[in-house]
CSV table of C-alpha atoms in Angstrom, one decimal:
chain,number,residue,atom,x,y,z
A,1,MET,CA,8.7,28.1,40.8
A,2,ARG,CA,7.8,30.0,44.0
A,3,ARG,CA,4.4,29.6,45.5
A,4,THR,CA,3.4,33.2,44.7
A,5,THR,CA,4.4,32.6,41.1
A,6,ILE,CA,2.4,29.4,41.0
A,7,LEU,CA,-0.6,31.1,42.5
A,8,ARG,CA,-0.5,33.8,39.9
A,9,THR,CA,-0.1,31.2,37.2
A,10,GLY,CA,-3.0,29.2,38.4
A,11,LEU,CA,-5.3,32.2,38.7
A,12,SER,CA,-4.1,33.9,35.5
A,13,ALA,CA,-3.9,31.2,33.1
A,14,LEU,CA,-6.1,28.5,34.4
A,15,LEU,CA,-8.8,30.4,35.8
A,16,LEU,CA,-10.5,31.7,33.0
A,17,LEU,CA,-9.4,34.8,31.7
A,18,GLY,CA,-12.9,35.5,30.9
A,19,THR,CA,-15.5,37.6,31.8
A,20,TRP,CA,-16.9,36.8,34.8
A,21,GLY,CA,-19.8,38.6,35.4
A,22,THR,CA,-21.0,38.6,38.7
A,23,ALA,CA,-21.5,42.1,38.0
A,24,SER,CA,-22.5,41.4,34.7
A,25,ALA,CA,-25.7,39.8,34.2
A,26,LEU,CA,-26.5,37.7,37.0
A,27,PRO,CA,-30.2,37.2,36.5
A,28,ALA,CA,-31.6,37.6,39.9
A,29,SER,CA,-35.1,37.6,41.1
A,30,ALA,CA,-37.8,40.0,40.2
A,31,ALA,CA,-41.1,40.5,38.5
A,32,ASP,CA,-42.4,44.0,38.5
A,33,THR,CA,-40.6,44.7,41.8
A,34,PRO,CA,-36.9,43.9,42.1
A,35,VAL,CA,-36.1,41.3,44.8
A,36,ARG,CA,-32.6,41.1,46.2
A,37,SER,CA,-31.2,37.7,46.8
A,38,ALA,CA,-29.6,36.7,50.0
A,39,GLN,CA,-26.3,36.5,48.3
A,40,ALA,CA,-25.2,39.7,46.7
A,41,PRO,CA,-25.1,39.2,42.9
A,42,ALA,CA,-22.3,41.6,42.4
A,43,SER,CA,-19.4,43.4,44.0
A,44,PRO,CA,-19.2,47.2,43.9
A,45,GLU,CA,-16.5,46.9,41.2
A,46,LEU,CA,-18.7,44.7,39.0
A,47,LEU,CA,-21.7,47.1,39.5
A,48,SER,CA,-19.4,49.9,38.4
A,49,ALA,CA,-18.5,48.0,35.2
A,50,MET,CA,-22.2,47.6,34.4
A,51,GLN,CA,-22.7,51.3,35.1
A,52,ARG,CA,-19.9,52.2,32.7
A,53,ASP,CA,-20.8,49.9,29.9
A,54,LEU,CA,-24.6,49.8,30.1
A,55,GLY,CA,-25.2,53.4,31.2
A,56,LEU,CA,-27.0,52.4,34.5
A,57,THR,CA,-27.1,53.8,37.9
A,58,ARG,CA,-26.0,51.5,40.8
A,59,ASP,CA,-29.6,50.9,41.8
A,60,GLU,CA,-30.6,50.2,38.2
A,61,ALA,CA,-27.7,47.7,37.9
A,62,GLU,CA,-28.8,45.9,41.0
A,63,ALA,CA,-32.4,45.8,39.9
A,64,ARG,CA,-31.5,44.5,36.5
A,65,LEU,CA,-29.4,41.7,38.0
A,66,ALA,CA,-32.4,40.7,40.1
A,67,ALA,CA,-34.8,40.8,37.3
A,68,GLU,CA,-32.6,38.8,35.0
A,69,LYS,CA,-32.1,36.1,37.5
A,70,ASN,CA,-35.8,35.8,37.8
A,71,ALA,CA,-36.2,35.7,34.0
A,72,THR,CA,-33.8,32.9,33.8
A,73,ASP,CA,-35.8,30.9,36.3
A,74,VAL,CA,-39.1,31.7,34.7
A,75,GLU,CA,-37.9,30.7,31.2
A,76,ARG,CA,-37.7,27.0,32.0
A,77,LYS,CA,-41.3,27.0,33.4
A,78,ALA,CA,-42.7,29.1,30.6
A,79,ARG,CA,-41.2,27.0,27.9
A,80,LYS,CA,-42.9,23.9,29.4
A,81,ALA,CA,-46.2,25.7,29.8
A,82,ALA,CA,-46.2,26.9,26.2
A,83,GLY,CA,-45.5,23.4,24.9
A,84,PRO,CA,-45.5,23.1,21.0
A,85,ALA,CA,-46.8,26.7,20.8
A,86,TYR,CA,-43.5,28.0,22.2
A,87,GLY,CA,-42.0,30.6,19.8
A,88,GLY,CA,-39.0,31.8,21.8
A,89,SER,CA,-38.3,34.3,24.6
A,90,TRP,CA,-36.4,37.4,25.5
A,91,PHE,CA,-35.7,39.6,28.5
A,92,ASP,CA,-37.7,42.9,28.2
A,93,VAL,CA,-35.3,45.5,29.7
A,94,ARG,CA,-38.0,48.2,30.0
A,95,ARG,CA,-40.4,46.0,31.9
A,96,GLY,CA,-37.8,43.9,33.7
A,97,ARG,CA,-39.5,40.7,32.8
A,98,LEU,CA,-39.3,37.7,30.4
A,99,THR,CA,-41.5,37.9,27.3
A,100,VAL,CA,-42.5,34.6,25.8
A,101,ALA,CA,-43.8,34.2,22.2
A,102,VAL,CA,-46.6,31.7,21.7
A,103,THR,CA,-48.5,30.7,18.6
A,104,ARG,CA,-51.8,29.7,20.3
A,105,ALA,CA,-53.9,32.0,22.5
A,106,ALA,CA,-55.1,29.0,24.5
A,107,ARG,CA,-51.6,28.6,26.0
A,108,ALA,CA,-51.3,32.3,27.0
A,109,ASP,CA,-52.8,32.0,30.5
A,110,ALA,CA,-50.6,29.1,31.4
A,111,VAL,CA,-47.5,31.0,30.3
A,112,ARG,CA,-48.6,34.1,32.2
A,113,ALA,CA,-49.0,32.0,35.3
A,114,THR,CA,-45.2,31.4,35.3
A,115,GLY,CA,-44.6,35.1,35.6
A,116,ALA,CA,-43.8,35.8,32.0
A,117,THR,CA,-45.4,38.3,29.6
A,118,VAL,CA,-47.0,36.8,26.5
A,119,ARG,CA,-46.8,37.8,22.8
A,120,LEU,CA,-48.9,36.0,20.2
A,121,VAL,CA,-46.9,35.2,17.0
A,122,ARG,CA,-47.3,33.3,13.8
A,123,HIS,CA,-44.3,31.0,13.7
A,124,ASP,CA,-43.3,28.6,16.5
A,125,ALA,CA,-39.7,27.9,17.5
A,126,ARG,CA,-39.6,24.6,15.6
A,127,GLN,CA,-40.6,26.3,12.3
A,128,LEU,CA,-38.0,29.0,12.8
A,129,ASP,CA,-35.3,26.6,13.7
A,130,ALA,CA,-36.1,24.5,10.7
A,131,ALA,CA,-35.8,27.6,8.4
A,132,LYS,CA,-32.4,28.5,10.0
A,133,LYS,CA,-31.2,24.9,9.5
A,134,SER,CA,-32.1,25.1,5.8
A,135,ILE,CA,-30.1,28.4,5.5
A,136,ASP,CA,-27.2,26.7,7.3
A,137,ALA,CA,-26.9,24.4,4.4
A,138,LEU,CA,-26.5,27.2,1.9
A,139,PRO,CA,-23.0,28.4,0.8
A,140,ALA,CA,-22.6,31.9,2.2
A,141,PRO,CA,-20.6,34.6,0.4
A,142,ALA,CA,-18.2,36.9,2.3
A,143,GLY,CA,-20.8,39.7,2.3
A,144,VAL,CA,-23.1,37.7,4.6
A,145,ALA,CA,-22.1,38.2,8.2
A,146,SER,CA,-24.4,35.9,10.1
A,147,TRP,CA,-28.0,34.6,10.6
A,148,HIS,CA,-30.0,33.7,13.6
A,149,VAL,CA,-33.6,33.1,14.8
A,150,ASP,CA,-35.0,36.3,16.4
A,151,PRO,CA,-38.0,35.4,18.6
A,152,LYS,CA,-38.9,39.1,19.0
A,153,ALA,CA,-39.2,39.5,15.2
A,154,ASN,CA,-40.5,36.0,14.8
A,155,LYS,CA,-38.2,35.6,11.8
A,156,VAL,CA,-34.7,34.5,10.8
A,157,VAL,CA,-32.5,37.6,10.8
A,158,VAL,CA,-29.8,37.6,8.1
A,159,GLY,CA,-26.9,40.1,8.8
A,160,ILE,CA,-25.4,41.7,5.7
A,161,VAL,CA,-22.1,43.7,5.6
A,162,GLU,CA,-23.1,47.2,4.6
A,163,SER,CA,-20.4,47.4,1.9
A,164,HIS,CA,-21.6,44.2,0.3
A,165,ARG,CA,-25.4,44.7,0.3
A,166,ASP,CA,-25.6,45.2,-3.4
A,167,ASP,CA,-23.3,42.2,-4.4
A,168,ASN,CA,-25.0,39.8,-6.7
A,169,ASP,CA,-23.9,36.8,-4.6
A,170,VAL,CA,-25.4,38.3,-1.5
A,171,ARG,CA,-28.7,39.0,-3.3
A,172,ALA,CA,-28.7,35.4,-4.6
A,173,PHE,CA,-28.1,34.1,-1.1
A,174,LEU,CA,-31.0,36.1,0.3
A,175,ALA,CA,-33.3,34.9,-2.4
A,176,ARG,CA,-32.6,31.3,-1.5
A,177,ALA,CA,-32.8,32.1,2.2
A,178,ARG,CA,-36.3,33.5,1.8
A,179,GLN,CA,-37.4,30.3,0.2
A,180,ALA,CA,-36.5,28.5,3.5
A,181,GLY,CA,-39.0,30.5,5.7
A,182,PRO,CA,-39.7,33.9,7.2
A,183,VAL,CA,-36.5,36.1,6.8
A,184,THR,CA,-35.6,39.7,7.5
A,185,VAL,CA,-32.4,41.5,6.7
A,186,ARG,CA,-30.3,43.7,8.9
A,187,GLN,CA,-27.0,45.5,8.0
A,188,THR,CA,-23.8,45.3,10.0
A,189,PRO,CA,-20.9,47.7,9.7
A,190,ALA,CA,-18.2,45.1,9.3
A,191,ALA,CA,-17.6,41.4,8.7
A,192,PRO,CA,-16.9,39.2,11.8
A,193,ARG,CA,-13.4,38.0,12.5
A,194,THR,CA,-11.8,35.9,15.2
A,195,PHE,CA,-9.9,37.5,18.1
A,196,ALA,CA,-6.7,35.5,18.2
A,197,ALA,CA,-3.5,37.6,18.2
A,198,GLY,CA,0.3,37.3,17.6
A,199,THR,CA,2.5,36.8,20.6
A,200,VAL,CA,2.5,39.8,23.0
A,201,GLY,CA,2.9,40.2,26.8
A,202,GLY,CA,0.1,39.9,29.3
A,203,ASP,CA,-1.6,37.1,31.2
A,204,PRO,CA,-2.7,34.9,28.3
A,205,TYR,CA,-1.8,31.5,27.1
A,206,TYR,CA,0.2,30.8,24.0
A,207,THR,CA,0.3,28.2,21.3
A,208,GLY,CA,2.8,28.6,18.5
A,209,ASN,CA,2.8,32.4,17.7
A,210,VAL,CA,-0.8,32.8,18.8
A,211,ARG,CA,-2.0,34.4,22.0
A,212,CYS,CA,-5.5,33.6,23.3
A,213,SER,CA,-7.4,33.8,26.6
A,214,ILE,CA,-8.4,31.0,28.9
A,215,GLY,CA,-12.1,30.4,29.2
A,216,PHE,CA,-13.6,28.4,32.1
A,217,SER,CA,-11.9,25.8,34.3
A,218,VAL,CA,-13.1,22.3,34.0
A,219,HIS,CA,-12.0,19.3,36.0
A,220,GLY,CA,-8.7,18.4,34.4
A,221,GLY,CA,-8.2,21.5,32.3
A,222,PHE,CA,-10.0,24.5,30.8
A,223,VAL,CA,-12.2,25.3,27.8
A,224,THR,CA,-11.4,27.9,25.2
A,225,ALA,CA,-11.8,28.8,21.5
A,226,GLY,CA,-11.2,26.2,18.8
A,227,HIS,CA,-9.5,28.6,16.4
A,228,CYS,CA,-6.7,29.1,19.0
A,229,GLY,CA,-5.1,25.7,18.4
A,230,SER,CA,-5.4,22.2,16.9
A,231,PRO,CA,-5.5,18.9,18.7
A,232,SER,CA,-2.2,17.9,20.4
A,233,ALA,CA,-0.8,21.4,20.1
A,234,ALA,CA,1.3,22.5,23.1
A,235,VAL,CA,0.1,25.3,25.3
A,236,TYR,CA,2.2,27.6,27.4
A,237,GLY,CA,1.0,29.9,30.2
A,238,TRP,CA,1.5,33.6,30.8
A,239,ASP,CA,5.0,33.0,32.1
A,240,ARG,CA,5.8,30.8,29.0
A,241,SER,CA,6.0,27.6,31.1
A,242,TYR,CA,4.5,24.5,29.7
A,243,LEU,CA,0.8,24.2,30.6
A,244,GLY,CA,-0.7,21.3,28.7
A,245,ASN,CA,-2.0,20.3,25.2
A,246,PHE,CA,-5.2,20.8,23.2
A,247,GLN,CA,-7.1,17.6,23.8
A,248,GLY,CA,-9.9,18.5,21.4
A,249,SER,CA,-10.5,21.3,19.0
A,250,SER,CA,-13.2,22.2,16.4
A,251,PHE,CA,-13.1,25.2,14.0
A,252,PRO,CA,-14.9,26.1,11.8
A,253,GLY,CA,-18.3,24.5,12.1
A,254,ASN,CA,-17.8,25.0,15.9
A,255,ASP,CA,-15.4,27.2,17.8
A,256,TYR,CA,-14.5,25.4,20.9
A,257,ALA,CA,-11.6,23.4,22.4
A,258,TRP,CA,-10.3,22.1,25.7
A,259,VAL,CA,-6.8,21.9,27.1
A,260,ASN,CA,-5.6,19.6,29.8
A,261,VAL,CA,-3.6,21.0,32.7
A,262,GLY,CA,-0.5,19.7,34.4
A,263,SER,CA,3.1,20.5,35.1
A,264,GLY,CA,2.4,22.3,38.4
A,265,TRP,CA,-0.7,24.1,37.1
A,266,TRP,CA,-4.1,23.5,38.6
A,267,THR,CA,-7.7,24.6,38.0
A,268,VAL,CA,-9.9,26.8,40.1
A,269,PRO,CA,-13.5,28.0,39.7
A,270,VAL,CA,-12.6,31.7,39.3
A,271,VAL,CA,-12.5,34.4,36.7
A,272,LEU,CA,-9.7,37.0,36.9
A,273,GLY,CA,-10.5,40.7,37.6
A,274,TRP,CA,-7.2,42.1,36.3
A,275,GLY,CA,-7.0,44.5,39.2
A,276,THR,CA,-10.1,46.2,38.0
A,277,ILE,CA,-12.5,44.1,40.0
A,278,ALA,CA,-12.1,41.4,42.6
A,279,ASP,CA,-11.7,37.8,41.2
A,280,ARG,CA,-15.1,36.1,41.1
A,281,LEU,CA,-16.2,32.6,41.8
A,282,VAL,CA,-18.1,30.5,39.1
A,283,ARG,CA,-21.0,28.7,40.5
A,284,GLY,CA,-22.8,27.2,37.5
A,285,SER,CA,-23.7,27.6,33.9
A,286,ALA,CA,-27.4,28.5,33.7
A,287,GLU,CA,-28.0,30.2,30.4
A,288,ALA,CA,-29.1,33.8,30.5
A,289,PRO,CA,-32.0,34.9,28.2
A,290,VAL,CA,-31.8,37.2,25.2
A,291,GLY,CA,-31.8,40.8,26.5
A,292,ALA,CA,-29.9,40.0,29.7
A,293,SER,CA,-26.7,41.7,30.6
A,294,VAL,CA,-23.5,39.8,30.2
A,295,CYS,CA,-19.8,40.5,30.8
A,296,ARG,CA,-16.6,39.4,29.2
A,297,SER,CA,-13.0,39.2,30.4
A,298,GLY,CA,-10.0,38.6,28.2
A,299,SER,CA,-6.2,39.1,28.2
A,300,THR,CA,-6.3,42.1,25.9
A,301,THR,CA,-9.2,44.3,26.9
A,302,HIS,CA,-9.9,42.8,30.3
A,303,TRP,CA,-13.4,43.5,31.6
A,304,HIS,CA,-16.4,44.7,29.5
A,305,CYS,CA,-20.1,44.3,29.7
A,306,GLY,CA,-23.1,44.4,27.3
A,307,THR,CA,-26.3,42.6,26.4
A,308,VAL,CA,-27.2,39.2,24.9
A,309,LEU,CA,-28.5,40.1,21.4
A,310,ALA,CA,-29.3,36.7,19.9
A,311,LYS,CA,-28.8,32.9,20.3
A,312,ASN,CA,-28.1,30.1,17.9
A,313,GLU,CA,-26.7,32.4,15.3
A,314,THR,CA,-24.6,31.1,12.5
A,315,VAL,CA,-21.5,33.4,12.0
A,316,ASN,CA,-19.8,33.4,8.6
A,317,TYR,CA,-16.0,33.9,9.2
A,318,ARG,CA,-13.6,33.9,6.3
A,319,GLU,CA,-12.4,30.5,7.5
A,320,GLY,CA,-16.0,29.1,7.3
A,321,ALA,CA,-19.3,29.2,9.1
A,322,VAL,CA,-19.6,28.5,12.9
A,323,HIS,CA,-23.0,27.5,14.2
A,324,GLN,CA,-25.0,27.8,17.5
A,325,MET,CA,-23.2,31.0,18.6
A,326,THR,CA,-24.6,33.7,21.0
A,327,LYS,CA,-24.3,37.3,19.9
A,328,THR,CA,-23.6,40.1,22.3
A,329,SER,CA,-23.1,43.9,22.3
A,330,VAL,CA,-19.8,43.4,24.3
A,331,CYS,CA,-16.6,44.6,22.6
A,332,ALA,CA,-13.4,42.5,22.2
A,333,GLU,CA,-10.1,42.7,20.5
A,334,PRO,CA,-7.3,40.4,19.2
A,335,GLY,CA,-6.0,38.2,22.0
A,336,ASP,CA,-9.4,38.0,23.8
A,337,SER,CA,-10.4,34.9,21.9
A,338,GLY,CA,-11.3,32.0,24.2
A,339,GLY,CA,-12.0,34.2,27.2
A,340,SER,CA,-15.0,34.0,29.5
A,341,PHE,CA,-18.4,35.3,29.0
A,342,ILE,CA,-20.3,35.2,32.3
A,343,SER,CA,-23.7,36.4,33.6
A,344,GLY,CA,-23.7,36.9,37.4
A,345,ASP,CA,-21.8,33.9,38.7
A,346,GLN,CA,-23.0,31.7,35.8
A,347,ALA,CA,-20.6,30.7,33.0
A,348,GLN,CA,-22.1,31.5,29.5
A,349,GLY,CA,-19.4,30.8,26.9
A,350,VAL,CA,-16.0,31.3,25.4
A,351,THR,CA,-15.2,34.3,23.2
A,352,SER,CA,-15.1,33.5,19.5
A,353,GLY,CA,-15.0,36.6,17.4
A,354,GLY,CA,-16.9,39.7,16.2
A,355,TRP,CA,-16.4,43.1,14.7
A,356,GLY,CA,-15.3,46.5,16.1
A,357,ASN,CA,-13.1,47.2,19.1
A,358,CYS,CA,-13.3,48.5,22.7
A,359,ALA,CA,-12.6,52.1,21.6
A,360,GLY,CA,-15.4,52.4,19.1
A,361,GLY,CA,-17.7,49.6,20.1
A,362,GLY,CA,-18.8,46.5,18.3
A,363,GLU,CA,-20.4,43.1,18.7
A,364,THR,CA,-18.9,39.8,19.9
A,365,TRP,CA,-20.0,36.1,19.6
A,366,HIS,CA,-19.4,33.4,22.1
A,367,GLN,CA,-19.7,29.6,21.9
A,368,PRO,CA,-22.0,28.4,24.7
A,369,VAL,CA,-20.1,26.7,27.4
A,370,ASN,CA,-22.7,24.0,28.0
A,371,GLU,CA,-22.3,22.8,24.4
A,372,ILE,CA,-18.6,22.5,25.0
A,373,LEU,CA,-19.0,20.5,28.2
A,374,ASN,CA,-21.4,18.1,26.6
A,375,ARG,CA,-19.3,17.7,23.5
A,376,TYR,CA,-16.2,16.6,25.4
A,377,GLY,CA,-17.9,15.1,28.5
A,378,LEU,CA,-16.3,17.7,30.8
A,379,THR,CA,-17.5,19.0,34.2
A,380,LEU,CA,-17.3,22.7,34.9
A,381,HIS,CA,-15.2,23.5,38.0
A,382,THR,CA,-17.6,25.4,40.3
A,383,ALA,CA,-17.3,26.9,43.7
């Protein structure tokens, strides 16, 4: 294999076909006034992607990146300041600041001192998480799409597929869910599905007759979606040369896996740009808050951006429920499964599934990357 071919192989298949969002959602620093970091958070190409997908001007995209980075930094301090009164947090796009929900007014000043805006709510995060955990234990019918804790609503949001809203089994599920705690219902146009695909050309990886996308490089291999392959299954790169094997895989319940790398392939801390944007370095895995912008890259639809809509959501696929997912407004299509979600230069997760497509729009979930790293004892390959 010539060096140029090997380089393309390393970048294309090992890198992380994902979304690397330097232009995406790199939370940067800002409070009411945007502050530009010494290191530019995004290339012109990435900023263009944000402008295209989020309807922003270039200045607005840069300001949002700066504000989101600041919000990510503030969230850690605000959570500590709120203590047991913490009720969750989200990025307020209009104000460009993090909003933190608290159940006790006495904690408000300490939280404000961190730079966050405060909202008083009735239920703390532990109560809401307990309610969601109880709902996780319920058998969910096909008409129930997902459920997650929404800190802004201060309730557990249950998503119902519009065409199934009047089904008796859906009504019964909602009745039992409401017994678990504060619940609100929202309708979704379609049921979620995974984004694996049959074998087609591109820069993916293959296992059996399935094509998926590489997520993030780790030392010794890469992480991806669990529904793309079972443990020990052989994996082949974009050129169909042997790449490695699934060393661990979980689906449903979870949707993550990792693949070892060998046979002339190697890992690098990069996400591919597919010729649309320059390849970007991955520098860490700090989790972006709800409301922050995020981008995704995959072997089918390449680069698209959107917003983090919810965290710790349970998604009810036809194969079974998957827990602790992050929901986004980013589109995806078959073959994008396993690809990278990235916010700025921070890895967020691997593409799992969703509904819709990149022509008409939709929503996509990702499995958080830090959960995958912790589960398998892996170390993210960073620049």
